[in-house]
Short mmCIF file of C-alpha atoms and ligand atoms in Angstrom, two decimals:
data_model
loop_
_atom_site.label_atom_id
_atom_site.label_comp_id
_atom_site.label_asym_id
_atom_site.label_seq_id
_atom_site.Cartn_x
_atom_site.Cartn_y
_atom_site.Cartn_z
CA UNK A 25 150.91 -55.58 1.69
CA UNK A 26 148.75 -56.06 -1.26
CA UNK A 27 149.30 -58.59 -3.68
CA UNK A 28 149.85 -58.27 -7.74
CA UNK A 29 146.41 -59.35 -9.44
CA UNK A 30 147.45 -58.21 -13.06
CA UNK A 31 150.58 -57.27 -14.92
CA UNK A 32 151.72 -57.06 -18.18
CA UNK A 33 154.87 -56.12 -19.93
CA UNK A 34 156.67 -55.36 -22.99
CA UNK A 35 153.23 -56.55 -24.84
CA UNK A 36 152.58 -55.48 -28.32
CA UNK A 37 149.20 -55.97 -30.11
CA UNK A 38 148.65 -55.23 -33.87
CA UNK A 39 145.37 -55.79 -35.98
CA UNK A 40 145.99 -57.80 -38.84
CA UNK A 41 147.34 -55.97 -41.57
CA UNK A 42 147.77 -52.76 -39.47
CA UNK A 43 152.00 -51.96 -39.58
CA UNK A 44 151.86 -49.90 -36.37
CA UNK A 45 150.88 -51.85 -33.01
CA UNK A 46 148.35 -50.41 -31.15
CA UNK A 47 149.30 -51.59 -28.08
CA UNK A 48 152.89 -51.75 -27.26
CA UNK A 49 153.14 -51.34 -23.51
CA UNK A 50 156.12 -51.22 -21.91
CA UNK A 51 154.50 -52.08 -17.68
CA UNK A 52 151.39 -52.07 -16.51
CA UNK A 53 150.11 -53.86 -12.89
CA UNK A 54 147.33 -53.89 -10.80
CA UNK A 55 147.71 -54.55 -7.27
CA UNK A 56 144.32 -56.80 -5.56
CA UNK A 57 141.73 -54.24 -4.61
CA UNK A 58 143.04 -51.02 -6.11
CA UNK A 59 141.22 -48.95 -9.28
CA UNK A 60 143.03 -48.33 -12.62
CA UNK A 61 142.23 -45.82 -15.26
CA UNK A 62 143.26 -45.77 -18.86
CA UNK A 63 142.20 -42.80 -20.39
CA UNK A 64 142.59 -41.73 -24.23
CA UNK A 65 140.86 -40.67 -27.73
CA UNK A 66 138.77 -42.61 -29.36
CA UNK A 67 139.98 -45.06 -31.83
CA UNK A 68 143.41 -45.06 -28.91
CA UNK A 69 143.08 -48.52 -28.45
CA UNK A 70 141.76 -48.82 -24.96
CA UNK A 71 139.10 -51.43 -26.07
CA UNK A 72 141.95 -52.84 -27.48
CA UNK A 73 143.35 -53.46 -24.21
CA UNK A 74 140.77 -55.01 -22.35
CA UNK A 75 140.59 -57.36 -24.86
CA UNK A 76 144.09 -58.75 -24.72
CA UNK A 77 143.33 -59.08 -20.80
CA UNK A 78 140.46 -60.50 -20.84
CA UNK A 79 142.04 -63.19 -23.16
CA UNK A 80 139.81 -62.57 -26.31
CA UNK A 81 142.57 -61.05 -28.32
CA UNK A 82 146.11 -62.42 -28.06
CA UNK A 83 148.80 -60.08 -27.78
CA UNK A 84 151.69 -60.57 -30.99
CA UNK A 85 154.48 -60.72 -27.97
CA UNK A 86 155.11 -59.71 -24.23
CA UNK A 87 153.99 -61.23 -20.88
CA UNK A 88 150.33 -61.15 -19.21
CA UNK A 89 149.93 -62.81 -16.04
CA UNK A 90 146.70 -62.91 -13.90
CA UNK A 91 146.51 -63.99 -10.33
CA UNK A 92 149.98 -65.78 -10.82
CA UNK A 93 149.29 -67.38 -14.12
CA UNK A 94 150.90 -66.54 -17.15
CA UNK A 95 148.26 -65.65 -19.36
CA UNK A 96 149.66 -66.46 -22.19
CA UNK A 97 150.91 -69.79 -22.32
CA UNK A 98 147.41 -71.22 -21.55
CA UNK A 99 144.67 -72.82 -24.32
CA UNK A 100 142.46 -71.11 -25.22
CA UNK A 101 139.59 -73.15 -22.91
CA UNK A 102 141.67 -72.07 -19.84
CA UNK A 103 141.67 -68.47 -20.66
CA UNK A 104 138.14 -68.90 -20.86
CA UNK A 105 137.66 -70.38 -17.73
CA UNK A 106 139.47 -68.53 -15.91
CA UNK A 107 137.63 -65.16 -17.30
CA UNK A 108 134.26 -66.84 -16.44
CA UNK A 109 135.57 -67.81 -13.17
CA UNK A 110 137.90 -64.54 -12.02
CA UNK A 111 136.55 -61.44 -14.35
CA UNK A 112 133.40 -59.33 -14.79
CA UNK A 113 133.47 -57.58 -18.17
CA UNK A 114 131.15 -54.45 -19.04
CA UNK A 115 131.49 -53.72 -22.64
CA UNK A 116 130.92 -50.50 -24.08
CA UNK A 117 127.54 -52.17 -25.94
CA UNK A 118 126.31 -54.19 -23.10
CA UNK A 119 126.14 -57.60 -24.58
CA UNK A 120 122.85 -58.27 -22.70
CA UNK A 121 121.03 -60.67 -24.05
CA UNK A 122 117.57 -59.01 -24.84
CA UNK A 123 115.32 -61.99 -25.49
CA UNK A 124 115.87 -63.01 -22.18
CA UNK A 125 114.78 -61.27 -18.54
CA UNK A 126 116.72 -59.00 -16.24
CA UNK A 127 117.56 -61.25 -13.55
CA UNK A 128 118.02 -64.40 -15.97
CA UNK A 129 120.58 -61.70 -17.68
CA UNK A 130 122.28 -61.49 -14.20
CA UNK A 131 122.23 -64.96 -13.32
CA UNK A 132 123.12 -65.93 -15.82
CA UNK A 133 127.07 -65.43 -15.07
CA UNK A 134 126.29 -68.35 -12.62
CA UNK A 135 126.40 -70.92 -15.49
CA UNK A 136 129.82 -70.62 -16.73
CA UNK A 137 131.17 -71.12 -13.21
CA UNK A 138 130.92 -73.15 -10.27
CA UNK A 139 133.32 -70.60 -8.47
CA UNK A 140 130.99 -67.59 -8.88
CA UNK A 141 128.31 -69.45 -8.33
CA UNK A 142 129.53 -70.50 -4.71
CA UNK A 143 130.69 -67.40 -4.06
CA UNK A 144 126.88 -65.58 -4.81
CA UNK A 145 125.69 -68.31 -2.91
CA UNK A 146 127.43 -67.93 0.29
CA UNK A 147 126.90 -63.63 0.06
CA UNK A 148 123.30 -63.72 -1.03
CA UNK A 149 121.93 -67.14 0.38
CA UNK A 150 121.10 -68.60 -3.23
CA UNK A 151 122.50 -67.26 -6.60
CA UNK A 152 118.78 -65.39 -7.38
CA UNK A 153 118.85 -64.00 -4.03
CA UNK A 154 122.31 -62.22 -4.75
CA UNK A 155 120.98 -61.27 -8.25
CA UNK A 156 118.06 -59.56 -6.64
CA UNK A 157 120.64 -57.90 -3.88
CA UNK A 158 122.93 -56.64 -6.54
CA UNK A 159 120.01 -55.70 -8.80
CA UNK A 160 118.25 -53.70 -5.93
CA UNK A 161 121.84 -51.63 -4.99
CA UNK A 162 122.27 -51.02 -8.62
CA UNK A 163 118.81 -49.32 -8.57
CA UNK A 164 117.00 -51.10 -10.94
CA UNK A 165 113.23 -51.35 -9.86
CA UNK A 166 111.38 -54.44 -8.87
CA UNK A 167 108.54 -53.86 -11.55
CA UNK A 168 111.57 -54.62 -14.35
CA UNK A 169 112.86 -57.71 -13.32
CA UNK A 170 110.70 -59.85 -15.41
CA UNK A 171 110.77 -57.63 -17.95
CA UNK A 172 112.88 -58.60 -21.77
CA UNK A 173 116.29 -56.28 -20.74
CA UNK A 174 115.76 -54.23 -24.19
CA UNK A 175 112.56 -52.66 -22.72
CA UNK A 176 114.90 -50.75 -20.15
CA UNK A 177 116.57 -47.32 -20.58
CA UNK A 178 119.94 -47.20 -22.01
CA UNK A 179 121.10 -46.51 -18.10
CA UNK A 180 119.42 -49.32 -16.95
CA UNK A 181 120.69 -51.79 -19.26
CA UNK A 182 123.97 -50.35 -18.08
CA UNK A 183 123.76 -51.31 -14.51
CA UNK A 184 122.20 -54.84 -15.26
CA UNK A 185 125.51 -55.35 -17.21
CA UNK A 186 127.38 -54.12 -14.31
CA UNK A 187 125.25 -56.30 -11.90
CA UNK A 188 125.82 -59.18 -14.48
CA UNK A 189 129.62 -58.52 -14.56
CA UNK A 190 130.09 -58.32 -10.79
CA UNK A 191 127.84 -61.70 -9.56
CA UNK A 192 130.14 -64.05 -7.35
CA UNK A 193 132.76 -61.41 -6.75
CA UNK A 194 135.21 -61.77 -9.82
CA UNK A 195 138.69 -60.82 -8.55
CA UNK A 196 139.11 -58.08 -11.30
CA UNK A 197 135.96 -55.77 -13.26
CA UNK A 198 136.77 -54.78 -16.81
CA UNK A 199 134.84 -51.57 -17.82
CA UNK A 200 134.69 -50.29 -21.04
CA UNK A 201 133.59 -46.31 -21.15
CA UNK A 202 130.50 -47.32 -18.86
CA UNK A 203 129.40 -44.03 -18.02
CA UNK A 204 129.08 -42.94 -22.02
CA UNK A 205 125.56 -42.62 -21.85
CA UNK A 206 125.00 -41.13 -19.05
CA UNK A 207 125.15 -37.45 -17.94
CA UNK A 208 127.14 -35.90 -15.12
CA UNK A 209 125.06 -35.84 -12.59
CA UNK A 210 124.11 -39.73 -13.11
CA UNK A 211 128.02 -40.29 -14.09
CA UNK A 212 128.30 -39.70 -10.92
CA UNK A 213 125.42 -41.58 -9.23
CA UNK A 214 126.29 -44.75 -11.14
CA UNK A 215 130.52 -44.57 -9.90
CA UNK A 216 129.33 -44.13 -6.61
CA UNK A 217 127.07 -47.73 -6.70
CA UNK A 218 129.89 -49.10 -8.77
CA UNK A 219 133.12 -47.95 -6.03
CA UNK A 220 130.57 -49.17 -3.08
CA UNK A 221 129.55 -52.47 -5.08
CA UNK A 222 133.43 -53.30 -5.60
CA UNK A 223 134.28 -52.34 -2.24
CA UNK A 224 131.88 -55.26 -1.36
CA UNK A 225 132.88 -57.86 -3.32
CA UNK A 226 136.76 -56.85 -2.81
CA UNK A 227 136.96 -56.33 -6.54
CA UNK A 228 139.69 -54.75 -8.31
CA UNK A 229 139.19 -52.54 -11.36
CA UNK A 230 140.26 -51.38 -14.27
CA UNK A 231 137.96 -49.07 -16.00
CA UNK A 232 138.95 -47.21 -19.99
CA UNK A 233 136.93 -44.42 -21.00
CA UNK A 234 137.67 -41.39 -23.22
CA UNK A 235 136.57 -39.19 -20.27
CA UNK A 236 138.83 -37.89 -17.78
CA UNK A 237 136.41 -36.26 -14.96
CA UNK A 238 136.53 -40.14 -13.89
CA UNK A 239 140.27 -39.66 -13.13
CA UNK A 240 139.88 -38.26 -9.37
CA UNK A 241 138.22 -41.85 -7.97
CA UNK A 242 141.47 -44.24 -9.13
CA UNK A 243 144.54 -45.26 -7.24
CA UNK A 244 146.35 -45.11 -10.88
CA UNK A 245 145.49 -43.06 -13.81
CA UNK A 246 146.96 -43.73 -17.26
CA UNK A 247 146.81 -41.72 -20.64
CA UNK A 248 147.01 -45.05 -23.08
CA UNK A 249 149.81 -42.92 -25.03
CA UNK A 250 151.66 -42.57 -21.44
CA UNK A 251 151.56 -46.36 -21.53
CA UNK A 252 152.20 -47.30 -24.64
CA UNK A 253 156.41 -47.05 -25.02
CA UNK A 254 157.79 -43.82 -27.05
CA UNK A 255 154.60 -42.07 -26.54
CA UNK A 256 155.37 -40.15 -23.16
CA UNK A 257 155.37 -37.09 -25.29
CA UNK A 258 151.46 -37.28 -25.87
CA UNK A 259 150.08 -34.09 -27.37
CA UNK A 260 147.36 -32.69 -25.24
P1 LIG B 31 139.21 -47.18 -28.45
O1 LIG B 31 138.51 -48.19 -27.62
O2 LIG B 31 140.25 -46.40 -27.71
O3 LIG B 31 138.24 -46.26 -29.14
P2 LIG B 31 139.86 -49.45 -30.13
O4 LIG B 31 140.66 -50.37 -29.29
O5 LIG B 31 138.43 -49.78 -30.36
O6 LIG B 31 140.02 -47.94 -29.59
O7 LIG B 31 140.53 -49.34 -31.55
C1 LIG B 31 141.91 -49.05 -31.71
C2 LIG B 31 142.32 -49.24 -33.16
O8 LIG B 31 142.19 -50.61 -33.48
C3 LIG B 31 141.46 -48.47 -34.15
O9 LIG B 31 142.31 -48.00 -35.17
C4 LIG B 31 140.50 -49.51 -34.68
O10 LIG B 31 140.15 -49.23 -36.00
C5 LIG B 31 141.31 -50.78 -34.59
N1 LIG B 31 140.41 -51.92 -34.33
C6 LIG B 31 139.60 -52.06 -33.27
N2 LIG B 31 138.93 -53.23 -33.32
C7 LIG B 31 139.33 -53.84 -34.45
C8 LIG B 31 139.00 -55.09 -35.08
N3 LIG B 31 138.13 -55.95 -34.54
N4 LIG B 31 139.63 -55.37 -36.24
C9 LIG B 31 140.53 -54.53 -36.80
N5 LIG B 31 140.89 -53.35 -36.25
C10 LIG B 31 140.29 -52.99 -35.11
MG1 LIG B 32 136.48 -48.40 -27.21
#
């Protein structure tokens, strides 16, 4: 039987000054290994959600625990730590750093934890070998490793993220509308790398985008309205 990784409920979120919540989910879990989709307009609030589980954004009330801890009650240092150690994050812009090189970009992961950087160790031999590995599946030629990350296309930046986000196996990938830039045919392409990458590193996922052709590859699909409580009546 597979084990809970994630689960929140009865959380609420609201900006500061906003009156209506954004988020006010009644359940949501994620069992180890499986694929979650949250689906839903822009300006919905999906972003919204990976923030509060990632741990950057704290939720105004409701539970969050990850891998058996409660989320919530922790400082704000353990949070941290245990997204460095236990979560690869794509976000919508990337967040690459672009002064510095492809593969420093992807090793750099590495730093902020001893745990991931065991655990690229023991898969690729050393943590630059396992950058190249995950670099190479990802697609992304040898002639741009060296290269400053903003001199690659928009797609390419994408999968260095992705390579960046999944070094040393993190137990859960957060993806934020990944496949925005890209069109259908490479949509595809670039799910494919990401299921088979995951598969790998027995990550779980749990992927928001405003585009619901992605729906068919999940074990669980969610409209953010169908999730957030009172709005099971979503207009479509
Ligand atoms: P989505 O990712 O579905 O497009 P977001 O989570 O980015 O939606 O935004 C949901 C709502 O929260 C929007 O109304 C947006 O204006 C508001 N919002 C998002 N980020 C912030 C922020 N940093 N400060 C204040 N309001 C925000
Ligand atoms: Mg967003």
């Amino acid at each position: 039987m597979s084990e809970q990784l994630l689960s929140l409920s009865q959380l609420t979120y609201s900006w500061p000054g906003e009156q209506t919540p954004v988020l006010d989910i009644d359940q949501l879990a994620l069992d180890a290994g499986s694929q979650v989709f949250v689906h839903g307009p822009s300006g919905c609030g999906k972003s919204t959600l990976l923030s509060v589980v990632a741990g950057v954004v704290q939720p105004d009330s409701g539970s969050l625990h990850f891998l058996g801890k409660d989320c919530l009650s922790m400082s704000k240092h353990q949070r941290d730590q245990l997204r460095a150690d236990h979560m690869g994050y794509v976000f919508q812009q990337f967040n690459l750093l672009p002064y510095l090189s492809v593969l420093d970009n992807v090793m750099l992961t590495c730093q902020f934890s001893k745990l991931r950087r065991a655990k690229a160790q023991q898969r690729g031999g050393s943590v630059k070998q396992e950058a190249l590995r995950l670099l190479d599946h990802l697609q992304i030629p040898d002639s741009a490793l060296a290269k400053p990350v903003s001199n690659l296309s928009i797609g390419q930046q994408q999968r260095v993220a992705v390579a960046r986000a999944l070094i040393g196996s993190p137990a859960l990938l957060i993806a934020d509308e990944p496949t925005s830039a890209l069109d259908s045919v490479n949509r595809e392409r670039f799910m494919d790398l990401l299921m088979a990458e995951l598969q790998l590193g027995e990550s779980s996922l749990l992927l928001v985008s405003h585009d619901e052709a992605l729906a068919e590859r999940f074990d669980q699909t969610w409209s953010l309205a169908q999730l957030n409580r009172g709005g099971h009546h979503e207009v479509s």
